[in-house]
GROMACS .gro file of C-alpha atoms in nm:
model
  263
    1UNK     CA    1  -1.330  -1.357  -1.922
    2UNK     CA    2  -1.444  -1.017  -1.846
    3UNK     CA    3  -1.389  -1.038  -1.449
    4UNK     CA    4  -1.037  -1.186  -1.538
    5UNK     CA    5  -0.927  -0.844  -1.738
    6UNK     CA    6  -0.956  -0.649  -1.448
    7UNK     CA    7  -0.776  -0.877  -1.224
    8UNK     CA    8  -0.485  -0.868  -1.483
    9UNK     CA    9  -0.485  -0.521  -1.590
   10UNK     CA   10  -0.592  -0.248  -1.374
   11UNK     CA   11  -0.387  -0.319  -1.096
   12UNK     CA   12  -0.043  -0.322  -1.278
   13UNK     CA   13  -0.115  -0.050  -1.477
   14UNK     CA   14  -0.173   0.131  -1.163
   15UNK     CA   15   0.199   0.033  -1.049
   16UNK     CA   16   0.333   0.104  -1.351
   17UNK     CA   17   0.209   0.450  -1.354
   18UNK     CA   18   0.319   0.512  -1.051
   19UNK     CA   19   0.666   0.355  -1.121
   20UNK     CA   20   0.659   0.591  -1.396
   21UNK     CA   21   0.570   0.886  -1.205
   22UNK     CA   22   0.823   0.812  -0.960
   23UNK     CA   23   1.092   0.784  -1.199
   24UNK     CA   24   0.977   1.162  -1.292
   25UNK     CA   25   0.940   1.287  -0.913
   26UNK     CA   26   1.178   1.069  -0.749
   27UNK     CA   27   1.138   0.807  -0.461
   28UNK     CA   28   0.883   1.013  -0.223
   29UNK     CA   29   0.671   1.049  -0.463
   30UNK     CA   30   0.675   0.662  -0.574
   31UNK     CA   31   0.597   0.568  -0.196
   32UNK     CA   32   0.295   0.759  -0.151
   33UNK     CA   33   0.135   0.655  -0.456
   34UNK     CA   34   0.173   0.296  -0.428
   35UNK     CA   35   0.015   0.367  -0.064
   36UNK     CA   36  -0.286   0.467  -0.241
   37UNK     CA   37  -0.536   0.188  -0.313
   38UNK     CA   38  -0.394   0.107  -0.648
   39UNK     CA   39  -0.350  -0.259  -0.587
   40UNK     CA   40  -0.646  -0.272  -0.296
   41UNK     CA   41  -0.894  -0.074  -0.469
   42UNK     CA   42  -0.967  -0.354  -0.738
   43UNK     CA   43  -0.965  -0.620  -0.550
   44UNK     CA   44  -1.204  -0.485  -0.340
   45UNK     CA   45  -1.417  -0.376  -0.689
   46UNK     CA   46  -1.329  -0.741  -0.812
   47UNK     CA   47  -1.491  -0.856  -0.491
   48UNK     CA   48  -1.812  -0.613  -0.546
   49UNK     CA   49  -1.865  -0.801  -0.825
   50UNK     CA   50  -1.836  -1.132  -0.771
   51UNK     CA   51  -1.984  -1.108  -0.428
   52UNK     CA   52  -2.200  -0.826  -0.363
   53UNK     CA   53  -2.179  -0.513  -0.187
   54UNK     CA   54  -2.249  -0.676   0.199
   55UNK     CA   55  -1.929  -0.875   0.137
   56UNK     CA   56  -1.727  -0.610  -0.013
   57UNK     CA   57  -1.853  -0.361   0.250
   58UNK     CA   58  -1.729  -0.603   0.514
   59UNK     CA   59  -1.373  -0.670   0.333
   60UNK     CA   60  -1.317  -0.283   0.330
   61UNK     CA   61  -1.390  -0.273   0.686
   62UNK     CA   62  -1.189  -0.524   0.743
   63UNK     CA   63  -0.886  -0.363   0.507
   64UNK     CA   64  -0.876  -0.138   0.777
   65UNK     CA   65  -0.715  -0.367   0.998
   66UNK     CA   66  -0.475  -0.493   0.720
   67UNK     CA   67  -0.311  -0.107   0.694
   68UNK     CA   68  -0.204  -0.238   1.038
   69UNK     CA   69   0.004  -0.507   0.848
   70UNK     CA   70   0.114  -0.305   0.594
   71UNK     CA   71   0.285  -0.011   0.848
   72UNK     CA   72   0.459  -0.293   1.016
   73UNK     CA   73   0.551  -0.414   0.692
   74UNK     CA   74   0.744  -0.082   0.588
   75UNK     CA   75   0.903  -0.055   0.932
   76UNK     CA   76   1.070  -0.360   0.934
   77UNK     CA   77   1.151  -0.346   0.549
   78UNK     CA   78   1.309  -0.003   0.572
   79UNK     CA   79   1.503  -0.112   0.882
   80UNK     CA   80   1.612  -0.442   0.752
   81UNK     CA   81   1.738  -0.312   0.403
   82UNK     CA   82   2.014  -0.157   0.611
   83UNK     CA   83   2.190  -0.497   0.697
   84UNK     CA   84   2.047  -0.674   0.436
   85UNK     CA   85   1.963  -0.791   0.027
   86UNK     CA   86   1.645  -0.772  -0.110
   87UNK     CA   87   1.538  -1.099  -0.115
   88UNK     CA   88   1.625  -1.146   0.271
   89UNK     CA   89   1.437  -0.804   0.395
   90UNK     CA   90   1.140  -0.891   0.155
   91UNK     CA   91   1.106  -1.245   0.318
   92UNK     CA   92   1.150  -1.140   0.700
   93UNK     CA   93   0.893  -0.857   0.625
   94UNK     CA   94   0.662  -1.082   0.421
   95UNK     CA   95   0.643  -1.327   0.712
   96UNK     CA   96   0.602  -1.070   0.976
   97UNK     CA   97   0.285  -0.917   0.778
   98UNK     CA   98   0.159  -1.283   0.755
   99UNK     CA   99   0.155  -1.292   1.123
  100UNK     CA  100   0.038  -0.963   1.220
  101UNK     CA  101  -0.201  -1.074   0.921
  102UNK     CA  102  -0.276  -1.390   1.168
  103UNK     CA  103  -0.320  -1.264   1.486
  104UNK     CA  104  -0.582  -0.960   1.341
  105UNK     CA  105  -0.814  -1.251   1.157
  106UNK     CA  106  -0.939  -1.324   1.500
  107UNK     CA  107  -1.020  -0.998   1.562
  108UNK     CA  108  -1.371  -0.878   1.468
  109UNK     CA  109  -1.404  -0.531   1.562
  110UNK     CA  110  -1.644  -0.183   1.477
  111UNK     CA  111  -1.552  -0.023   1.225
  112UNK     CA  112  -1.442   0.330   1.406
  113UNK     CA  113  -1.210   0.070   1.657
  114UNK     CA  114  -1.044  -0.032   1.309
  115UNK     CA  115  -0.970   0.315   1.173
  116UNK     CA  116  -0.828   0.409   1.529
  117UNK     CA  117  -0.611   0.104   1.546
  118UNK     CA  118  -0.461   0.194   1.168
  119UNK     CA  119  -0.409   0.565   1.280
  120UNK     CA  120  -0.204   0.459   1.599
  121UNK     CA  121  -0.031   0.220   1.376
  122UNK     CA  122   0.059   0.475   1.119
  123UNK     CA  123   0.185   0.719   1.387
  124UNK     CA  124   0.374   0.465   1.537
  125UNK     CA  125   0.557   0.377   1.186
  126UNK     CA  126   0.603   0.732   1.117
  127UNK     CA  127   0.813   0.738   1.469
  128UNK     CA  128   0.978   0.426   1.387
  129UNK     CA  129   1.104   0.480   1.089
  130UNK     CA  130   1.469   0.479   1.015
  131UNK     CA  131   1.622   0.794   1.004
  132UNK     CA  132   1.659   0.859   0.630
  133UNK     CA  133   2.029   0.928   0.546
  134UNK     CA  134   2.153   1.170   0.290
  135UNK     CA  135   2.245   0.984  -0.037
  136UNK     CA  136   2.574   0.934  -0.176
  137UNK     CA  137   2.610   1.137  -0.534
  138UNK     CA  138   2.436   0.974  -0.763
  139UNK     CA  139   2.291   0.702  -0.580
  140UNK     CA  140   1.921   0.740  -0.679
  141UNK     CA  141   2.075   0.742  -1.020
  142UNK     CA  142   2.314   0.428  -0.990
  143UNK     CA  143   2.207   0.217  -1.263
  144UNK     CA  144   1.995   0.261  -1.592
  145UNK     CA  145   1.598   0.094  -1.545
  146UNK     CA  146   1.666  -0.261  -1.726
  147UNK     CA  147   1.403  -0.309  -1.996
  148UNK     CA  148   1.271  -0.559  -1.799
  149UNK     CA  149   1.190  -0.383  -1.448
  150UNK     CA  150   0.783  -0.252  -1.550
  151UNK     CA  151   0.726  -0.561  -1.705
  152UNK     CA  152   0.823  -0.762  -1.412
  153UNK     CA  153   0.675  -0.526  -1.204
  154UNK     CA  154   0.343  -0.559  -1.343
  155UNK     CA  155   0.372  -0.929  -1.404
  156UNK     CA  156   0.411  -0.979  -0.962
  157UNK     CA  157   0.111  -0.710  -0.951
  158UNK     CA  158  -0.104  -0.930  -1.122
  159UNK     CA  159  -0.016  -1.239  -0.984
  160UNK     CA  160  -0.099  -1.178  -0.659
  161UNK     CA  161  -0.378  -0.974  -0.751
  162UNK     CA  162  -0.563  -1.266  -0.912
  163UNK     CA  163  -0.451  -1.512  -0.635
  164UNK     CA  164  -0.632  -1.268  -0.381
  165UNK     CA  165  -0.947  -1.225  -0.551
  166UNK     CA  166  -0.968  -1.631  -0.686
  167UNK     CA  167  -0.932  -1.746  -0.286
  168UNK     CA  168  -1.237  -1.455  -0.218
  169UNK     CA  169  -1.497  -1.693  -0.193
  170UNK     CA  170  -1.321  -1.937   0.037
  171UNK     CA  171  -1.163  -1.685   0.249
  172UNK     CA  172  -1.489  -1.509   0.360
  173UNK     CA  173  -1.490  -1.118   0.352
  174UNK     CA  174  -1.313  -1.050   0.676
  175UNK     CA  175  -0.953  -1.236   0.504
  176UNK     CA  176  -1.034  -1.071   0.163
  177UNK     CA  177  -1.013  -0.740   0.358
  178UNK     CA  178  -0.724  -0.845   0.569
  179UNK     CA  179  -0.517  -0.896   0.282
  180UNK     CA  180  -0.664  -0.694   0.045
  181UNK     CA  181  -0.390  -0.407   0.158
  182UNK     CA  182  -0.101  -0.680   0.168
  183UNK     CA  183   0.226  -0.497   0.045
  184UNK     CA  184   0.187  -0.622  -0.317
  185UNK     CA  185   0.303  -0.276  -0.476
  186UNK     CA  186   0.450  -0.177  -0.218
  187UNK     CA  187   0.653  -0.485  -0.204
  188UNK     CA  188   0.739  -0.503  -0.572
  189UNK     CA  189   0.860  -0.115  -0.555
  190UNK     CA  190   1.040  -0.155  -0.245
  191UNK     CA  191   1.256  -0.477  -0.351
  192UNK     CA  192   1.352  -0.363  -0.726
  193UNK     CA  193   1.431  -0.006  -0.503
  194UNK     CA  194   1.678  -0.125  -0.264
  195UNK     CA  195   1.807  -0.433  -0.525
  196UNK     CA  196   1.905  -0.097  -0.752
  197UNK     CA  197   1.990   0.207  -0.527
  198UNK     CA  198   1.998   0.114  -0.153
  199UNK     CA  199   1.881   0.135   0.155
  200UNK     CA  200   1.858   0.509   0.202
  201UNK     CA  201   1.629   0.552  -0.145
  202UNK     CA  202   1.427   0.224   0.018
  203UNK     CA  203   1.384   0.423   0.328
  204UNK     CA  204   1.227   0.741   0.211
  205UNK     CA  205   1.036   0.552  -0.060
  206UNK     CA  206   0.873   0.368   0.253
  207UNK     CA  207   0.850   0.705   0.467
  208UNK     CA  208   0.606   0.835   0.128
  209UNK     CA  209   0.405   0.516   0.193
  210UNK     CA  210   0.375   0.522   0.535
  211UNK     CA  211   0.193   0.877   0.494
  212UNK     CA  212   0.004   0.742   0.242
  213UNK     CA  213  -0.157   0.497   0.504
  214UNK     CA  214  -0.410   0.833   0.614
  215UNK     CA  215  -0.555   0.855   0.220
  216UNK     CA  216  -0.583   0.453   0.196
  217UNK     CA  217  -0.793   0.448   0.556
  218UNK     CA  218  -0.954   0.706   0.413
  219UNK     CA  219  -1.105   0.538   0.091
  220UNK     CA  220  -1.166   0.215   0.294
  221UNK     CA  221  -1.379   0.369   0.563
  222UNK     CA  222  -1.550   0.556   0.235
  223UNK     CA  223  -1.598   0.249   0.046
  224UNK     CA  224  -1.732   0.054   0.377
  225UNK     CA  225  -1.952   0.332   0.423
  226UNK     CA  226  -2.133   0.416   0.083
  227UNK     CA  227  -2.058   0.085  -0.086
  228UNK     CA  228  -2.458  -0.048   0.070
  229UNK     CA  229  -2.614   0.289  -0.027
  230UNK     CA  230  -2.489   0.395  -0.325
  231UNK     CA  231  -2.279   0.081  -0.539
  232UNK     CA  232  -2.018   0.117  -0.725
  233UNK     CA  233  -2.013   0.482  -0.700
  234UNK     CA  234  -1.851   0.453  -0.368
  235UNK     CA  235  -1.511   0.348  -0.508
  236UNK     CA  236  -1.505   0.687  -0.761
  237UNK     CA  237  -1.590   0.847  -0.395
  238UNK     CA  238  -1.338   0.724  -0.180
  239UNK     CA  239  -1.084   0.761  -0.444
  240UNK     CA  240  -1.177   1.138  -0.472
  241UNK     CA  241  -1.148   1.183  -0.059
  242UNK     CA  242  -0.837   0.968  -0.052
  243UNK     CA  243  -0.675   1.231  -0.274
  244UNK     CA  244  -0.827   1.528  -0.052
  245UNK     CA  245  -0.651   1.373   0.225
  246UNK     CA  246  -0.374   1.297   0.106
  247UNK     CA  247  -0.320   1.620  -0.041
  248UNK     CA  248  -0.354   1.764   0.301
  249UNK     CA  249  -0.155   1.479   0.474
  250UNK     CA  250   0.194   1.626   0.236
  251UNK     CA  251   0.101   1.991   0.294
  252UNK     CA  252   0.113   1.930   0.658
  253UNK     CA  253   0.448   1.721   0.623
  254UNK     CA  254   0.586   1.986   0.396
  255UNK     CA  255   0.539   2.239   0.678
  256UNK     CA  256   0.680   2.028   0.902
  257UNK     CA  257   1.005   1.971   0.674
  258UNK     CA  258   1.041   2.334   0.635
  259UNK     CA  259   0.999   2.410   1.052
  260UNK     CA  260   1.239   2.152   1.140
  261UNK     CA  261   1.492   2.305   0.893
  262UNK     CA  262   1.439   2.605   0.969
  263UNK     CA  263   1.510   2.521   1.365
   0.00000   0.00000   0.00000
């Protein structure tokens, strides 16, 4: 009963805070906080428990290669919320992180050849990105939040959460780390998004995640790292640098916002 809790809880309070918080900030703000290991970061705890820190050293390793999946997977979402509903663009980019998802699991690589792999693949999304129109008045304001969006929102979290962690032991710690990063927030944010204001709120709530991709490498690399060494205290670690980075990751974009405009 106590493993369960976690599985349950601390994930989709994580996305509801940062539901929350992007209700308060607006979209960019919701993107690069459900970048951040909200959804990752216990199930690879969950799997320190259950398994050990070997295995959960190797899944965060391997998580590296799974922020491959997830830049694809904001790509293609942004991009296909342009022609298309919610449940469409979630189920083309769904299968298309499933496969990347595929074709990575026979990869076994070094840990520095992962982290180089997600930082081309991040660049690359950043550069692929659609370009992220102005809104129409009122747009990112278009309906009231239905009673039931956090609820719902939390209720997917933890769903998927537990289905991850449950299928740990059978999946071995490279697949546990491979989808350990799958879209699940990100997912759940970006389809009640576009379903309620669009695709150009969709696309710069996925532009936020996207840059978010340097702070999650950041705490997986930290976690793969100090997990043998020093326990548990390597996930209060890598949360701490994932915020240093990303902190410098939006002071670099904000002085690239205010060159471009300025040109």
């Amino acid at each position: 009963m106590e493993s369960l809790l976690p599985k349950l809880f601390l994930a989709p309070l994580l996305v509801v805070m940062s539901t929350l918080a992007g209700r308060r900030w607006g979209p960019d703000v919701t993107g690069i906080l459900v970048a951040f290991p909200i959804v990752a970061g216990p199930i690879l705890f969950i799997t320190y428990q259950q398994h050990g820190a070997k295995f959960a050293s190797d899944a965060a390793s391997s998580s590296l290669l799974g922020l491959v999946s997830l830049a694809t997977f904001a790509v293609l979402f942004a991009r296909t919320a342009r022609r298309f509903g919610w449940l469409t663009t979630l189920a083309a980019s769904w299968a298309a992180v499933l496969a990347m998802d595929a074709a990575l699991s026979v990869i076994q690589v070094a840990m520095l050849v992962a982290l180089a792999l997600t930082l081309v693949a991040t660049a690359a999304a950043m550069a692929l990105m659609p370009t992220i129109e102005s809104e129409r008045s009122g747009e990112s304001e278009r309906r009231a939040w239905p009673v039931w969006e956090l609820p719902a929102r939390a209720t997917a979290t933890g769903v998927l959460v537990l289905v991850v962690t449950t299928a740990s032991s059978a999946m071995g710690p490279h697949w546990t780390g491979l989808l350990a990063p799958f879209p699940i927030a990100t997912s759940v944010v970006a389809a009640f998004v576009h379903a309620q204001y669009g695709p150009a709120v969709t696309a710069r709530t996925l532009s936020g995640a996207v840059m978010g991709l340097f702070s999650f490498a950041a705490f997986c690399v930290s976690v793969a790292v100090l997990l043998r060494p020093i326990g548990g205290a390597a996930f209060v670690l890598g949360a701490a640098v994932a915020v240093a980075v990303q902190l410098v990751a939006a002071h670099a974009r904000g002085r690239l916002r205010m060159r471009s405009s300025n040109e």
